[in-house]
Short mmCIF file of C-alpha atoms in Angstrom, two decimals:
data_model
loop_
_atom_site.label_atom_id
_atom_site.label_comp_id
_atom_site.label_asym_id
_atom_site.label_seq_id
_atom_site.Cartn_x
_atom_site.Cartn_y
_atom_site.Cartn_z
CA UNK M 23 -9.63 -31.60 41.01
CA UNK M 24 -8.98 -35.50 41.03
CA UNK M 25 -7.41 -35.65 37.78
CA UNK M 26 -4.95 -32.69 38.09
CA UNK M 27 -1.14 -33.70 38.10
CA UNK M 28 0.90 -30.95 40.53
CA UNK M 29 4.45 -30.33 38.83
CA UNK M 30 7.39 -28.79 40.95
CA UNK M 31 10.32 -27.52 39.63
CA UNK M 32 13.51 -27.47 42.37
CA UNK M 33 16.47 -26.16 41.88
CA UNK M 34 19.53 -26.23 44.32
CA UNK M 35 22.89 -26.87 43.65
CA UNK M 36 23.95 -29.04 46.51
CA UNK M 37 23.80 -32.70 45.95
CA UNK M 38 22.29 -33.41 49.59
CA UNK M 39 20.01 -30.59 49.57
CA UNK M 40 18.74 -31.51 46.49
CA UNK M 41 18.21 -34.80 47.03
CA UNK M 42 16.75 -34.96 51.03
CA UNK M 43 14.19 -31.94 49.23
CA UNK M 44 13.11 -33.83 46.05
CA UNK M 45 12.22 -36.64 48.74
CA UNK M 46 10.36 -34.71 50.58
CA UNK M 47 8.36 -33.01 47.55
CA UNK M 48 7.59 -36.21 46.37
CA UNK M 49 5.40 -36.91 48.92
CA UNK M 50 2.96 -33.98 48.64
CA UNK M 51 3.62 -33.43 44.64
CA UNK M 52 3.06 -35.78 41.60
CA UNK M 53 5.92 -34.96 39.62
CA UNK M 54 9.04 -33.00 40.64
CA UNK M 55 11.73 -32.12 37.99
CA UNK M 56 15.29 -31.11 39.31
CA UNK M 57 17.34 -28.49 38.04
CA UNK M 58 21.13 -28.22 39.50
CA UNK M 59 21.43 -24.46 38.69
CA UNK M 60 19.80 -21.63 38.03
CA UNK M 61 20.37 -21.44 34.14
CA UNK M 62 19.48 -25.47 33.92
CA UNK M 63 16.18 -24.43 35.51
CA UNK M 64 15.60 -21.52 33.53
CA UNK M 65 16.49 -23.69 30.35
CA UNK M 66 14.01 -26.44 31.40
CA UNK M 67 11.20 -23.59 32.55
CA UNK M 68 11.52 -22.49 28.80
CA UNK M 69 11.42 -25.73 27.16
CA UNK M 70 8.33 -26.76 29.06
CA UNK M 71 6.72 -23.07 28.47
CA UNK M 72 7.00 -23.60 24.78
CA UNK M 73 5.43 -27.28 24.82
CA UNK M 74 2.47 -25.65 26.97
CA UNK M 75 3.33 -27.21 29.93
CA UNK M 76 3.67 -25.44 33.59
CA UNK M 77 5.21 -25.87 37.11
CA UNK M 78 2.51 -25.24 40.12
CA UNK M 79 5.80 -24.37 42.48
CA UNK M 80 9.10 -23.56 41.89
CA UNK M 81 11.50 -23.85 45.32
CA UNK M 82 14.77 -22.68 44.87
CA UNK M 83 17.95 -21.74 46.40
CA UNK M 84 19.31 -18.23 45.44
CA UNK M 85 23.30 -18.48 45.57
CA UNK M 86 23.95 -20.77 42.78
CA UNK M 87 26.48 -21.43 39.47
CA UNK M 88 26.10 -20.71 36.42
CA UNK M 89 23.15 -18.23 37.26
CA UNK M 90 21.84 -17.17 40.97
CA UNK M 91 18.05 -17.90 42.04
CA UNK M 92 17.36 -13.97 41.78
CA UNK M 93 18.19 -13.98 37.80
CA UNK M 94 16.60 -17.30 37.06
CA UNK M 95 13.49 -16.28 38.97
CA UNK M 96 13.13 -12.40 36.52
CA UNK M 97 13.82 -15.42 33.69
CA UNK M 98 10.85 -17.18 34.59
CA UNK M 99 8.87 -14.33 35.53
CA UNK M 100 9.31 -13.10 32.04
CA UNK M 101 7.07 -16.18 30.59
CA UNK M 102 4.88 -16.72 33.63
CA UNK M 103 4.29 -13.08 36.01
CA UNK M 104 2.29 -14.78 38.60
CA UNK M 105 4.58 -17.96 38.69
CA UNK M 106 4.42 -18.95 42.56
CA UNK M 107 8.34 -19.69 44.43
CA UNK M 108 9.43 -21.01 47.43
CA UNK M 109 12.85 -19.66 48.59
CA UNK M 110 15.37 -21.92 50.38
CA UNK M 111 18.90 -20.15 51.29
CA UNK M 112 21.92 -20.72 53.40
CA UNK M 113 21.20 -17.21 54.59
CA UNK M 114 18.35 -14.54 54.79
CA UNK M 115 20.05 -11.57 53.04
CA UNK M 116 18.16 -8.24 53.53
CA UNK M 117 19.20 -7.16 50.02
CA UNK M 118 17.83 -10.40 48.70
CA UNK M 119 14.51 -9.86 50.39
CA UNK M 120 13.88 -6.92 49.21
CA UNK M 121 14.11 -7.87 45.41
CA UNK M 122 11.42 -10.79 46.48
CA UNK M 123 8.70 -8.13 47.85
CA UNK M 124 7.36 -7.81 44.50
CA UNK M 125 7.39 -11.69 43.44
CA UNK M 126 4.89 -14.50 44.35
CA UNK M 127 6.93 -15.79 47.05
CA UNK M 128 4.97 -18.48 49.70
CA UNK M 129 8.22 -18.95 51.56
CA UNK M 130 11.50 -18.04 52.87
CA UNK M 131 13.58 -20.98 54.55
CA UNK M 132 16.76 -20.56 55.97
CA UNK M 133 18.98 -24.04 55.92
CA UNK M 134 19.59 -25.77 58.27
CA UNK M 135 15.85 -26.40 57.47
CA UNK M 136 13.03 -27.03 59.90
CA UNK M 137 11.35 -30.01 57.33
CA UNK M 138 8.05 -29.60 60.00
CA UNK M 139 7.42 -26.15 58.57
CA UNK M 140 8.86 -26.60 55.46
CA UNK M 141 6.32 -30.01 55.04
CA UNK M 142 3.33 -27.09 56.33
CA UNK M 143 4.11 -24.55 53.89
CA UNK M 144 4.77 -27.54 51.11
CA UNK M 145 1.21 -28.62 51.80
CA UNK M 146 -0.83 -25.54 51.73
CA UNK M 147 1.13 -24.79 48.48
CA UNK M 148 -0.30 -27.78 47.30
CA UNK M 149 -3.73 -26.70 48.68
CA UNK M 150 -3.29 -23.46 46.98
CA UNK M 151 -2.85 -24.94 43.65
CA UNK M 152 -5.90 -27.11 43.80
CA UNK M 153 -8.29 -24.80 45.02
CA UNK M 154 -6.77 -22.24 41.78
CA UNK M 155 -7.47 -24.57 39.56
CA UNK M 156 -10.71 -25.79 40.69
CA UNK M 157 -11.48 -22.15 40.45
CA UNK M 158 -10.47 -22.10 36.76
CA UNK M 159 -12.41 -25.08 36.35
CA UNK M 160 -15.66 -23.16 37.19
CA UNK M 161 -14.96 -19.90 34.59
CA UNK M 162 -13.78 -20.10 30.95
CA UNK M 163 -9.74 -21.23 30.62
CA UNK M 164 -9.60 -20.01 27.02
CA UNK M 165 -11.26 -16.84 25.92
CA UNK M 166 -11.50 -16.29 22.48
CA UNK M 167 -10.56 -12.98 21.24
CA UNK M 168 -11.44 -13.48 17.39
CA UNK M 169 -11.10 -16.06 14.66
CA UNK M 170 -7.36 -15.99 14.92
CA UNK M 171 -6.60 -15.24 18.73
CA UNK M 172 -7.18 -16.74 21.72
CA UNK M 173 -6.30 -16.17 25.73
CA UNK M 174 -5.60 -18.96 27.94
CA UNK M 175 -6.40 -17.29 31.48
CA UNK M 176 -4.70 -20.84 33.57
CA UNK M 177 -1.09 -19.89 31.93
CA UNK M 178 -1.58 -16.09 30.89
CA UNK M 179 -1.13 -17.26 27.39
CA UNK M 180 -1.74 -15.31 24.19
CA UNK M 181 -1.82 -17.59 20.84
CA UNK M 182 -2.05 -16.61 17.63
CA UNK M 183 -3.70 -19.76 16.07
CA UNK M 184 -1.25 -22.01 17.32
CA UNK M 185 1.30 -20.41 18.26
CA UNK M 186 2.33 -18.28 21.24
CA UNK M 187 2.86 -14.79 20.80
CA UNK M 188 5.38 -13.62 23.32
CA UNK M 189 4.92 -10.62 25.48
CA UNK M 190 6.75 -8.39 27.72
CA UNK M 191 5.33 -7.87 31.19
CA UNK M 192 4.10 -4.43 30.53
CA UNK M 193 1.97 -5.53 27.52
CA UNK M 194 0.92 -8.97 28.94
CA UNK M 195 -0.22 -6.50 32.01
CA UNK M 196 -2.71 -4.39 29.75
CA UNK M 197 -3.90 -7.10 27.66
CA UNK M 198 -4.57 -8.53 31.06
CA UNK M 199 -6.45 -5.55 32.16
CA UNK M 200 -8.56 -5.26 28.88
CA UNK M 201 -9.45 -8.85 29.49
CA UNK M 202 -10.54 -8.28 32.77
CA UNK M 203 -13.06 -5.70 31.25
CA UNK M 204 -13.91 -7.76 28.24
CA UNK M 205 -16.58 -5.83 26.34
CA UNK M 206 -15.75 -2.43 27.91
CA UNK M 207 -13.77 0.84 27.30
CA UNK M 208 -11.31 0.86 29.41
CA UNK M 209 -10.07 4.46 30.09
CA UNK M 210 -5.94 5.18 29.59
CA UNK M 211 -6.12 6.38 33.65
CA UNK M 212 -6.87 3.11 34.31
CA UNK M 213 -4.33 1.28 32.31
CA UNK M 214 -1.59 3.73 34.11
CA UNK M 215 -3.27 2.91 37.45
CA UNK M 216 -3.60 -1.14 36.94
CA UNK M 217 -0.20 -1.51 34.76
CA UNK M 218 1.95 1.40 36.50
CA UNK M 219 0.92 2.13 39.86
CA UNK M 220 0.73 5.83 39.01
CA UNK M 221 -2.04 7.50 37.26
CA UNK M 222 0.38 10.59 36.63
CA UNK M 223 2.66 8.01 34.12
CA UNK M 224 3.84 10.03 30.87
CA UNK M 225 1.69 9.65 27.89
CA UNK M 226 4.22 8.30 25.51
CA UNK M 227 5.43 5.76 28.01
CA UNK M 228 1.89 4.25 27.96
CA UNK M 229 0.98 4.54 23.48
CA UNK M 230 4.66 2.61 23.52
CA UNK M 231 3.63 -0.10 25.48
CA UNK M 232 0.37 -0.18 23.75
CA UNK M 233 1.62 0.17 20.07
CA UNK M 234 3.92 -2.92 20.77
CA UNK M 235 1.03 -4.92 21.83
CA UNK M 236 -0.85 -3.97 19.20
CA UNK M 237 1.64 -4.65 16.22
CA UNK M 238 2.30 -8.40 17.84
CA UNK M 239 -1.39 -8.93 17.06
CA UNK M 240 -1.53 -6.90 13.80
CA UNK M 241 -2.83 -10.61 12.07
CA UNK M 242 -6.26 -9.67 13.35
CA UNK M 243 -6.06 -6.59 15.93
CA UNK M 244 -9.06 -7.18 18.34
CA UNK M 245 -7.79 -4.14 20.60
CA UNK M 246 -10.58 -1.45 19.50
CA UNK M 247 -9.51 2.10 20.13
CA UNK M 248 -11.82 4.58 21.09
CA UNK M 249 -10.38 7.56 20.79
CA UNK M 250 -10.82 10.33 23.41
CA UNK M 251 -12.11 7.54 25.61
CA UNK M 252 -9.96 4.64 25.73
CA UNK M 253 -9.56 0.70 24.42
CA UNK M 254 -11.63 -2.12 24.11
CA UNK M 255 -12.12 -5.92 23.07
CA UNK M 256 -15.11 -6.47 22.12
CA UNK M 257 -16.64 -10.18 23.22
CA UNK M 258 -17.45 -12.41 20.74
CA UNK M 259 -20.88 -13.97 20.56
CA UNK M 260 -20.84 -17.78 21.35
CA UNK M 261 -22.44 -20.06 18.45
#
């Protein structure tokens, strides 16, 4: 889309680093904001997060101050799960790479960096981005749940009116999974599937998970249980 603004978040603690990689973002991104450590960034995520606004990419070094790239990155997961990263690091640690399997990572660069493939990778980032949100463009961005909630599917936002209600991953997972069957029963087997990986997942461990959802949105519950068969949220007819 012509109109949307890219916003990049870097974070790296090293003056000349920091400042030959904001150059180069620049160039492919319309607004970068620089963070010198991993708790600045995660302070700045948060602040943005609560004024609705997001990063498109977040490139990062891991060994930092004040708090490493691995801890800021669970921080920021924690507000947005599917937030995309780009790792830069003076070294490619096994130990680290195998915390990252699980995260939305684009890239691993190892300094001294290559800036031709760093410049490729920066650009079909960008391309990424664009073609997401001329995706979201096409379906509905905020789904209305009932008078009083609403979903924003660009951000993975719940509000309450207007303000955001704040959810753990688990629980952001099932609401996600309920949303993705709007109007349907969704079965508990499914939920354990989607959210746990493991059909086989305790019982209790699941009604937990699903009780704390449920008592954040106790103002007007719109999850519909159906008992013996599952849960559901029902869609709401457009006027």
């Amino acid at each position: 889309m012509k109109n949307y603004k890219t916003r990049v978040l870097l974070v790296e603690d090293e003056d000349v680093a920091r400042k030959t990689l904001s150059f180069y973002l620049n160039t492919i991104f319309d607004e970068v904001v620089v963070a010198c450590d991993g708790q600045e960034a995660s302070n700045i995520f948060k602040k943005d997060f609560d004024e609705n606004k997001t990063f498109d990419l977040v490139l990062t070094d891991l060994k930092m101050p004040n708090k490493d790239g691995i801890s800021m990155i669970d921080d920021i997961r924690e507000l947005v799960p599917n937030q995309r990263f780009i790792i830069v690091s003076a070294h490619k640690n096994e130990d680290d790479l195998l915390k990252l399997i699980n995260l939305r990572v684009l890239g691993y660069f190892v300094k001294p960096l290559n800036i031709d493939n760093m410049m490729e990778m920066l650009k079909k980032a960008k391309e990424e981005v664009l073609a997401d949100n001329a995706a979201l463009n096409t379906h509905e961005v905020l789904i209305t749940l009932n008078k009083r909630y609403t979903y924003d599917t660009k951000t993975d936002k719940l509000y309450n009116q207007e303000s955001i209600v704040k959810l753990s991953k688990k629980e952001l997972d099932i609401l996600k999974v309920l949303i993705d069957n709007l109007g349907e029963v969704v079965p508990v087997e499914k939920f354990k599937q989607d959210v746990w990986n493991d059909i086989n997942t305790n019982d209790s461990a699941f009604r937990t998970v699903m009780k704390r959802l449920k008592d954040k949105v106790k103002d007007d519950d719109f999850i519909i249980s159906h008992k013996g068969y599952g849960y559901i949220i029902e869609k709401q007819l457009k006027k």
